[in-house]
N, CA, C and O atoms as a MOPAC input file, in Angstrom:
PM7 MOZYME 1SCF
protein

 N     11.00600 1     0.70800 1    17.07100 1
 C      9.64900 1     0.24400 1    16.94300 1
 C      9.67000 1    -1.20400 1    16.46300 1
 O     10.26600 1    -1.64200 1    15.48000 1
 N      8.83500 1    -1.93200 1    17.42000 1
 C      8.72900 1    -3.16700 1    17.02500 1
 C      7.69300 1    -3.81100 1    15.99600 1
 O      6.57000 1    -3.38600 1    16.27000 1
 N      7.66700 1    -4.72500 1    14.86200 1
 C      6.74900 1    -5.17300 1    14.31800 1
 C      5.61500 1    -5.03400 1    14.46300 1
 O      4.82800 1    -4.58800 1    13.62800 1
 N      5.33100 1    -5.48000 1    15.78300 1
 C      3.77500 1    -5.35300 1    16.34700 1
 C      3.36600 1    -4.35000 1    16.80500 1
 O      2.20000 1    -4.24100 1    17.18400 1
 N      4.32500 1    -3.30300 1    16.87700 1
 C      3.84400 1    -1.56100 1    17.04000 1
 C      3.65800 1    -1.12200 1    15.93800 1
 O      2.86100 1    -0.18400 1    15.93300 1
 N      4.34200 1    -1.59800 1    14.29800 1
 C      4.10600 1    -1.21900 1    13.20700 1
 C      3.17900 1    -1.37600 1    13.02200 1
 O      2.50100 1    -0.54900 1    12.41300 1
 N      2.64900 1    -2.66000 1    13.51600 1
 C      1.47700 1    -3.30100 1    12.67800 1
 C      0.35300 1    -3.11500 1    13.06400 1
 O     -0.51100 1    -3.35500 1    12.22100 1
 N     -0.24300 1    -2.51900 1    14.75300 1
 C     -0.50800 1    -1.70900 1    15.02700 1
 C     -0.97200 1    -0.29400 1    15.03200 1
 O     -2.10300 1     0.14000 1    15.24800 1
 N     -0.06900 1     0.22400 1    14.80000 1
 C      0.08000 1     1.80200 1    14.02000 1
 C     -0.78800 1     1.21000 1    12.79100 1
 O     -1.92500 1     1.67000 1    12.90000 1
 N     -0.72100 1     0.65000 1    12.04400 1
 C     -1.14700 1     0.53100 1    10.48500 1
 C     -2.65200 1    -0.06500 1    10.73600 1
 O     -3.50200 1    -0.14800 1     9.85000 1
 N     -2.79900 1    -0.39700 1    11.86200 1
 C     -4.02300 1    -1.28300 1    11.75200 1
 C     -4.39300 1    -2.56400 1    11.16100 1
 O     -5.51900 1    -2.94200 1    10.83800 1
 N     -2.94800 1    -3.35900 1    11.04100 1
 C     -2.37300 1    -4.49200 1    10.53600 1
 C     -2.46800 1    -5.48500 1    11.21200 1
 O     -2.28100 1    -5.13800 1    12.37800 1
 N     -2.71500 1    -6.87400 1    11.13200 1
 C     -1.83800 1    -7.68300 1    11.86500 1
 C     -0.69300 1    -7.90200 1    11.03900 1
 O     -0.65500 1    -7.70600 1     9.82400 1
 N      0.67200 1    -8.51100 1    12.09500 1
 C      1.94300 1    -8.60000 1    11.57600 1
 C      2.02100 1    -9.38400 1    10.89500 1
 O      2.92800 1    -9.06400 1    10.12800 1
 N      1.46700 1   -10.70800 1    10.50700 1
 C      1.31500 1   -11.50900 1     8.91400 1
 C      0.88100 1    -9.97500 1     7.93500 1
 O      1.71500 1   -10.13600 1     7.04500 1
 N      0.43000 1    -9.16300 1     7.69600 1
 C     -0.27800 1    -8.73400 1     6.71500 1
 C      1.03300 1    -7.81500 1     6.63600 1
 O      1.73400 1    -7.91400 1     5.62900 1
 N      1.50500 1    -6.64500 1     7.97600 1
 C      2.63800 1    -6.62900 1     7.27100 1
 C      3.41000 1    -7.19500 1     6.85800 1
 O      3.55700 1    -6.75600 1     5.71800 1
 N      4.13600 1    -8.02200 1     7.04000 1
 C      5.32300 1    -9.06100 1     6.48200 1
 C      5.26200 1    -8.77300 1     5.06000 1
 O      6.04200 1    -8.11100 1     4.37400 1
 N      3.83100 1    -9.60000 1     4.62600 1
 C      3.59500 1    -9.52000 1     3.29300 1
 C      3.94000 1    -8.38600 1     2.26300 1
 O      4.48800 1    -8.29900 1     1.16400 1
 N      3.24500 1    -7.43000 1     3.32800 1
 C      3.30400 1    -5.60600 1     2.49000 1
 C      4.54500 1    -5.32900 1     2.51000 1
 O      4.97500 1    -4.52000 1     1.68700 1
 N      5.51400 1    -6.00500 1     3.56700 1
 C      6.97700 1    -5.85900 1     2.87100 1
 C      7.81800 1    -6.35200 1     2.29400 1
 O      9.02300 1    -6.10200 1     2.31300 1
 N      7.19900 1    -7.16800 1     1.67900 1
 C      7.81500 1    -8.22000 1     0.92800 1
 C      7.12200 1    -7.64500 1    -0.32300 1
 O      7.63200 1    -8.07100 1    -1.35900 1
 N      6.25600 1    -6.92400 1    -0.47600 1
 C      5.79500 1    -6.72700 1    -1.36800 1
 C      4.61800 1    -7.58400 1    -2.05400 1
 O      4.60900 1    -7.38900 1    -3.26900 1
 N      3.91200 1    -8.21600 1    -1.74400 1
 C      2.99100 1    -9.05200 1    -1.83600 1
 C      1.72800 1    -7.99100 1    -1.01400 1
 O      1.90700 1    -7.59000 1     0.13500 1
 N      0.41900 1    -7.63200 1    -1.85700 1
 C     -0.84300 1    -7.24400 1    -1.29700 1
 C     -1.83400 1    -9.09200 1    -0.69500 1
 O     -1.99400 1   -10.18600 1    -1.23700 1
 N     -2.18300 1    -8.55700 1     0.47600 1
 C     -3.15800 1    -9.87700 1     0.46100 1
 C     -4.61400 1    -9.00300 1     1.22000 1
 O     -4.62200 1    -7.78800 1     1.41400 1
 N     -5.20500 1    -9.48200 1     1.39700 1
 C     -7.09700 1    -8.88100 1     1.50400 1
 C     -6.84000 1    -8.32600 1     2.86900 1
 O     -7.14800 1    -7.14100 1     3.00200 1
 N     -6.42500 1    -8.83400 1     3.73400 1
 C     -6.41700 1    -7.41600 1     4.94000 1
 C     -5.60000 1    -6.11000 1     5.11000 1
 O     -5.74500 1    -5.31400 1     6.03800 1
 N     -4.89500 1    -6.02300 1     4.28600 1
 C     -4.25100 1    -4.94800 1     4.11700 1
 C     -4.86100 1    -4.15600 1     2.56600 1
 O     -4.64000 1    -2.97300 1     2.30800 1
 N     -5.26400 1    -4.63900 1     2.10300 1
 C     -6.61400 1    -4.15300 1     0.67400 1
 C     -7.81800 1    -3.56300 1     1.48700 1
 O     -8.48100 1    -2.54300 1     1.29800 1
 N     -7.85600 1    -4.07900 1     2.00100 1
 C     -9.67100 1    -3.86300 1     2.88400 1
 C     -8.93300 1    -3.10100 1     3.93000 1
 O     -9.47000 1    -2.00300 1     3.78700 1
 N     -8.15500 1    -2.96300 1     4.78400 1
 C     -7.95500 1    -1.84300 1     5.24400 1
 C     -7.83600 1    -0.44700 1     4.53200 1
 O     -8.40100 1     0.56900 1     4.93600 1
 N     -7.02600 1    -0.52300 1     3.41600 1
 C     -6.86100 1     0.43500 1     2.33100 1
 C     -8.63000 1     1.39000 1     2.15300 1
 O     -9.11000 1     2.52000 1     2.23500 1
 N     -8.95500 1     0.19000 1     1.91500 1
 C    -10.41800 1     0.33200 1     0.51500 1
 C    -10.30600 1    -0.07600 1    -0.70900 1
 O    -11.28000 1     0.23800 1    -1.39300 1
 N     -9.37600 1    -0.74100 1    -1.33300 1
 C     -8.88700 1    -1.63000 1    -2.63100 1
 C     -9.15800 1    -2.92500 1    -2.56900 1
 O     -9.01500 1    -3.73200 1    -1.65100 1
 N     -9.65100 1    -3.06000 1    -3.87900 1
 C     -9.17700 1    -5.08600 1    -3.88700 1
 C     -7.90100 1    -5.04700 1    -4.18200 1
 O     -7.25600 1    -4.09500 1    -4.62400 1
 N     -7.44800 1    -6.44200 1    -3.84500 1
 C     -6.31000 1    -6.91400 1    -3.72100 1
 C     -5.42200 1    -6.64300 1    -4.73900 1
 O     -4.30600 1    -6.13000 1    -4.65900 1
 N     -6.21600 1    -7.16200 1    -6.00800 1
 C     -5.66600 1    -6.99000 1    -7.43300 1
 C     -5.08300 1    -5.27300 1    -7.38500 1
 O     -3.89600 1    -4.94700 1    -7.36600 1
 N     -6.12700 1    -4.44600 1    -7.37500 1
 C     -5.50200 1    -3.03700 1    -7.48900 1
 C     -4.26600 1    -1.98700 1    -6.72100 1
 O     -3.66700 1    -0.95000 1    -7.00500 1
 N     -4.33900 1    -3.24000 1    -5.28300 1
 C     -3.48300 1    -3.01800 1    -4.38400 1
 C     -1.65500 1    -3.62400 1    -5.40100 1
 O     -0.69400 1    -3.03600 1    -5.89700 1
 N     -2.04900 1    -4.91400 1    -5.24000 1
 C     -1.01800 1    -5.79400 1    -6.02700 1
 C     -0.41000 1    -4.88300 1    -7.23600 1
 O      0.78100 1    -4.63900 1    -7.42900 1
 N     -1.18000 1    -4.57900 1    -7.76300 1
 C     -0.58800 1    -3.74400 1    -9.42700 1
 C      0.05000 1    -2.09200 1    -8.75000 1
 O      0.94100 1    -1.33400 1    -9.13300 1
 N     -0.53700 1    -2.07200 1    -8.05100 1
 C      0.23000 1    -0.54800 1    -7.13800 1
 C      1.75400 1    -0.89100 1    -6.65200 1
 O      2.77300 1    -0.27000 1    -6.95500 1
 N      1.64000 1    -2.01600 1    -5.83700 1
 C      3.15000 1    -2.36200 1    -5.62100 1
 C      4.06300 1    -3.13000 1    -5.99700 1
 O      5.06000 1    -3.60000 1    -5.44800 1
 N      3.32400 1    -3.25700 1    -7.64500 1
 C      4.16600 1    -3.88200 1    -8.77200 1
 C      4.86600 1    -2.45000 1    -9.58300 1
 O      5.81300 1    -2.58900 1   -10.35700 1
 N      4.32800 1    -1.24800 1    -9.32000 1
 C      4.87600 1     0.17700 1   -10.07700 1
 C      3.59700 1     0.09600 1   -10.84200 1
 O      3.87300 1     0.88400 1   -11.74600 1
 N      2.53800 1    -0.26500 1   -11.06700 1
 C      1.51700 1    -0.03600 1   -11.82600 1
 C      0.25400 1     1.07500 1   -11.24300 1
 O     -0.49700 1     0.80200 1   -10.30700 1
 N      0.23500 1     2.00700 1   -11.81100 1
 C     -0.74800 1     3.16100 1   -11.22900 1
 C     -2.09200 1     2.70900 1   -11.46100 1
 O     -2.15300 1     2.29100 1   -12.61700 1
 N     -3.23100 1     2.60500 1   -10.85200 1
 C     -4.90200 1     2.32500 1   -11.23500 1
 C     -5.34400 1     3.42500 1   -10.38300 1
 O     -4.77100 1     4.04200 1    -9.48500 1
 N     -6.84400 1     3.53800 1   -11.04100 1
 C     -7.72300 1     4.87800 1   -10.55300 1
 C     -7.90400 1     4.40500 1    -8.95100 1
 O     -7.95800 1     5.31500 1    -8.12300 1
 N     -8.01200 1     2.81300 1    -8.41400 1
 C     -8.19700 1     2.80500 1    -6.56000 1
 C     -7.21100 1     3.64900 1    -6.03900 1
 O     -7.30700 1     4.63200 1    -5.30400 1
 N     -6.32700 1     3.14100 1    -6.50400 1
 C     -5.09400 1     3.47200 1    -5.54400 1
 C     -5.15800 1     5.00200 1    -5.75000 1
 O     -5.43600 1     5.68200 1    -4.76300 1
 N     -4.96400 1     5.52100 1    -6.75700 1
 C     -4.82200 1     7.16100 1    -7.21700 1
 C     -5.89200 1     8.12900 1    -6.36300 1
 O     -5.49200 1     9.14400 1    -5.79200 1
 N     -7.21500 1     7.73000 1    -6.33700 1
 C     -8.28900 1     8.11000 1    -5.87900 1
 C     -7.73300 1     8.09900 1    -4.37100 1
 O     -7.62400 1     9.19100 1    -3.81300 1
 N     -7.34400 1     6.82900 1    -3.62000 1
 C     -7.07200 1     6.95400 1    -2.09100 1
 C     -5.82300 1     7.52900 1    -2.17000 1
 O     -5.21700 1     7.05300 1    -1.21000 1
 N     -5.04500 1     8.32200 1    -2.79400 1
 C     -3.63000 1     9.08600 1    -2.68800 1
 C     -4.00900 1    10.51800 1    -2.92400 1
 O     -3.33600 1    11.47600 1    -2.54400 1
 N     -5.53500 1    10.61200 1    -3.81100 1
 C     -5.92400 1    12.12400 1    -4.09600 1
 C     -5.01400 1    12.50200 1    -5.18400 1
 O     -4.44200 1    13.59000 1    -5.25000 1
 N     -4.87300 1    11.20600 1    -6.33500 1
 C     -4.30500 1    11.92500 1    -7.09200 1
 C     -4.84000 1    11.40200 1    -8.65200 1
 O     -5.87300 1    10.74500 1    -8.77800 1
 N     -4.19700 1    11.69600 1    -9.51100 1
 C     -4.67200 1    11.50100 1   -10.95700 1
 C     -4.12100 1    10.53700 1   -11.43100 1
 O     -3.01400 1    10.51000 1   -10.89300 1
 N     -4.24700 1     9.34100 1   -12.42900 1
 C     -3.71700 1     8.05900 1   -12.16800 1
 C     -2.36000 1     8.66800 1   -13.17300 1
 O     -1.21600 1     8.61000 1   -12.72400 1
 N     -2.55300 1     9.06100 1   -14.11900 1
 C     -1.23600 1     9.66100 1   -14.40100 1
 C     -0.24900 1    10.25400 1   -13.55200 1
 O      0.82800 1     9.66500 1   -13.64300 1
 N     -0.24800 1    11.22200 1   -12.75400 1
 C      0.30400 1    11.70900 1   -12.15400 1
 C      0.68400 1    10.86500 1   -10.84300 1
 O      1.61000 1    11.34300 1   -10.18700 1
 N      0.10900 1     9.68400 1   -10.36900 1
 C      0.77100 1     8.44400 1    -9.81100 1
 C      1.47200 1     7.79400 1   -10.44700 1
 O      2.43600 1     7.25000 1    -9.90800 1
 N      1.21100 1     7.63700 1   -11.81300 1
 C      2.39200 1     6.66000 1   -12.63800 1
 C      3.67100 1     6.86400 1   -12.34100 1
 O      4.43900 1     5.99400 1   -11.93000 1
 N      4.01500 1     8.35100 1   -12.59600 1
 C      4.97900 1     9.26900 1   -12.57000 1
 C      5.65100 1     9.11300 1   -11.20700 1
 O      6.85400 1     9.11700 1   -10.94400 1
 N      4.75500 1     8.99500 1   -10.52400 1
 C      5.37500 1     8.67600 1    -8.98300 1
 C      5.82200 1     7.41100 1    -8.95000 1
 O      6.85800 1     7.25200 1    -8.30400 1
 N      5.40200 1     6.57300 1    -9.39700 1
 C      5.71900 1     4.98500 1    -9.01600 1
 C      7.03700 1     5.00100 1   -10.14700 1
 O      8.07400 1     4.42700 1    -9.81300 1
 N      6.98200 1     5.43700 1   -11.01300 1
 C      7.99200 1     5.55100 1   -12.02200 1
 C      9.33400 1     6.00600 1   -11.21400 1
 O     10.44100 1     5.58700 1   -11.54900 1
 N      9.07900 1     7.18400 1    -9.77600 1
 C     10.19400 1     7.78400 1    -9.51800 1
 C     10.83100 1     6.94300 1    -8.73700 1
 O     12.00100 1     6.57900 1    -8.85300 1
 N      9.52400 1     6.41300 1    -7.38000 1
 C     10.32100 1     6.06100 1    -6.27100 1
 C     10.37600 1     4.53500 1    -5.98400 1
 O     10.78000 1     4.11700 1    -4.89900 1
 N      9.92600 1     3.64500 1    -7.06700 1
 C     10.33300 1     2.05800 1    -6.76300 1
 C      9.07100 1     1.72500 1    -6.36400 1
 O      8.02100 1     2.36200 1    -6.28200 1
 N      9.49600 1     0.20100 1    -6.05300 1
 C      8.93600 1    -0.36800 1    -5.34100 1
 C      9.04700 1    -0.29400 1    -3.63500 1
 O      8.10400 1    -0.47600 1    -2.86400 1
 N      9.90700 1    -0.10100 1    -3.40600 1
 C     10.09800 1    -0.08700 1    -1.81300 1
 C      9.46900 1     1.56100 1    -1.36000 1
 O      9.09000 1     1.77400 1    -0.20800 1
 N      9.42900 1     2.72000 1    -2.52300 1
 C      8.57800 1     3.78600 1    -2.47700 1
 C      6.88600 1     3.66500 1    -2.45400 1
 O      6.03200 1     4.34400 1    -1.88200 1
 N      6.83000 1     2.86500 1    -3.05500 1
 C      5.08300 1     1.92400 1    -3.03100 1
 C      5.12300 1     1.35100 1    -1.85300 1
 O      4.16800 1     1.83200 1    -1.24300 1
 N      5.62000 1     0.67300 1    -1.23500 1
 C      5.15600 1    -0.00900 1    -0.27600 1
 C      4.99100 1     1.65400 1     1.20100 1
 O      4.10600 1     2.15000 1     1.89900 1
 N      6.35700 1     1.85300 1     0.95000 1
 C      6.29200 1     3.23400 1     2.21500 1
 C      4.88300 1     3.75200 1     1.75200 1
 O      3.96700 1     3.64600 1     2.56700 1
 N      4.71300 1     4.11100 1     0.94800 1
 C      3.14200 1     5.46000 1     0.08000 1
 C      2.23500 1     4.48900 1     1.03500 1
 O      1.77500 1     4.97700 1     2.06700 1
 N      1.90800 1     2.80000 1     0.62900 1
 C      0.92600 1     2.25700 1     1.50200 1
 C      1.21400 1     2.09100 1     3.21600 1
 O      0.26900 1     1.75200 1     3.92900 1
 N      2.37700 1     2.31400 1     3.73200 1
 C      2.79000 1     1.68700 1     5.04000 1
 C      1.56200 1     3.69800 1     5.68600 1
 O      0.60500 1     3.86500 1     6.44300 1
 N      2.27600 1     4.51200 1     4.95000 1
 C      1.90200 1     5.98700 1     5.76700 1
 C      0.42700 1     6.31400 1     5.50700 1
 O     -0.09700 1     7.04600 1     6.34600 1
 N     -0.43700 1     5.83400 1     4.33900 1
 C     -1.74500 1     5.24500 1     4.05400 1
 C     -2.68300 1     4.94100 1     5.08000 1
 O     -3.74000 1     5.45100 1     5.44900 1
 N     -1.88500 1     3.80400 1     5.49400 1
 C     -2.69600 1     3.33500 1     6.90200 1
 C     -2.35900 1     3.76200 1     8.22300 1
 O     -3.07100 1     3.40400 1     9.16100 1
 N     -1.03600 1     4.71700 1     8.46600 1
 C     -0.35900 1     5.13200 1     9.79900 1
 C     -1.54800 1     6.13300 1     9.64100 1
 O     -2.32100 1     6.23500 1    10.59400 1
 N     -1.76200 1     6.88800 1     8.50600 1
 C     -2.20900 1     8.42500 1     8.41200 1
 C     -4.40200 1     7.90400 1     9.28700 1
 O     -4.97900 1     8.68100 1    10.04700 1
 N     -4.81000 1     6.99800 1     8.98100 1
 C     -5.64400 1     6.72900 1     9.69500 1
 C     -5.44900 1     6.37500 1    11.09600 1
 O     -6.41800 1     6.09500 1    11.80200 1

């Protein structure tokens, strides 16, 4: 799969992924979500907030715990399947 099928699939353009894999949130990949940027950003810094938790269906604790397990490169996958799953 090529970039632009990823990005695609995600409902991305391929600048916005790049970013999301680099780890950097920027506003079209937030607004695709339903997050501002900031809440996006602190998600794929390992930081749990009620946006992100709420669009995962989960409890912001019980996301901490997750971001605690699987990294950062586990944050970014949680958002890449986020937007595949739409």
């Amino acid at each position: 799969m090529s970039d632009l099928s990823i990005a695609m699939k995600a409902g991305l353009m391929t600048h916005n992924l790049h970013n999301l894999l680099n780890g950097v949130a920027d506003i079209g990949t937030a607004s695709k979500i339903g997050v501002i940027t900031s809440s996006l950003q602190q998600f794929l810094n390992g930081q749990a907030n009620i946006s992100m938790a709420h669009k995962l269906g989960l409890m912001t604790s019980d996301l901490q715990l997750l971001l605690n397990s699987i990294g950062k490169q586990g944050a970014i996958g949680l958002v890449l399947g986020l937007l595949m799953k739409k």
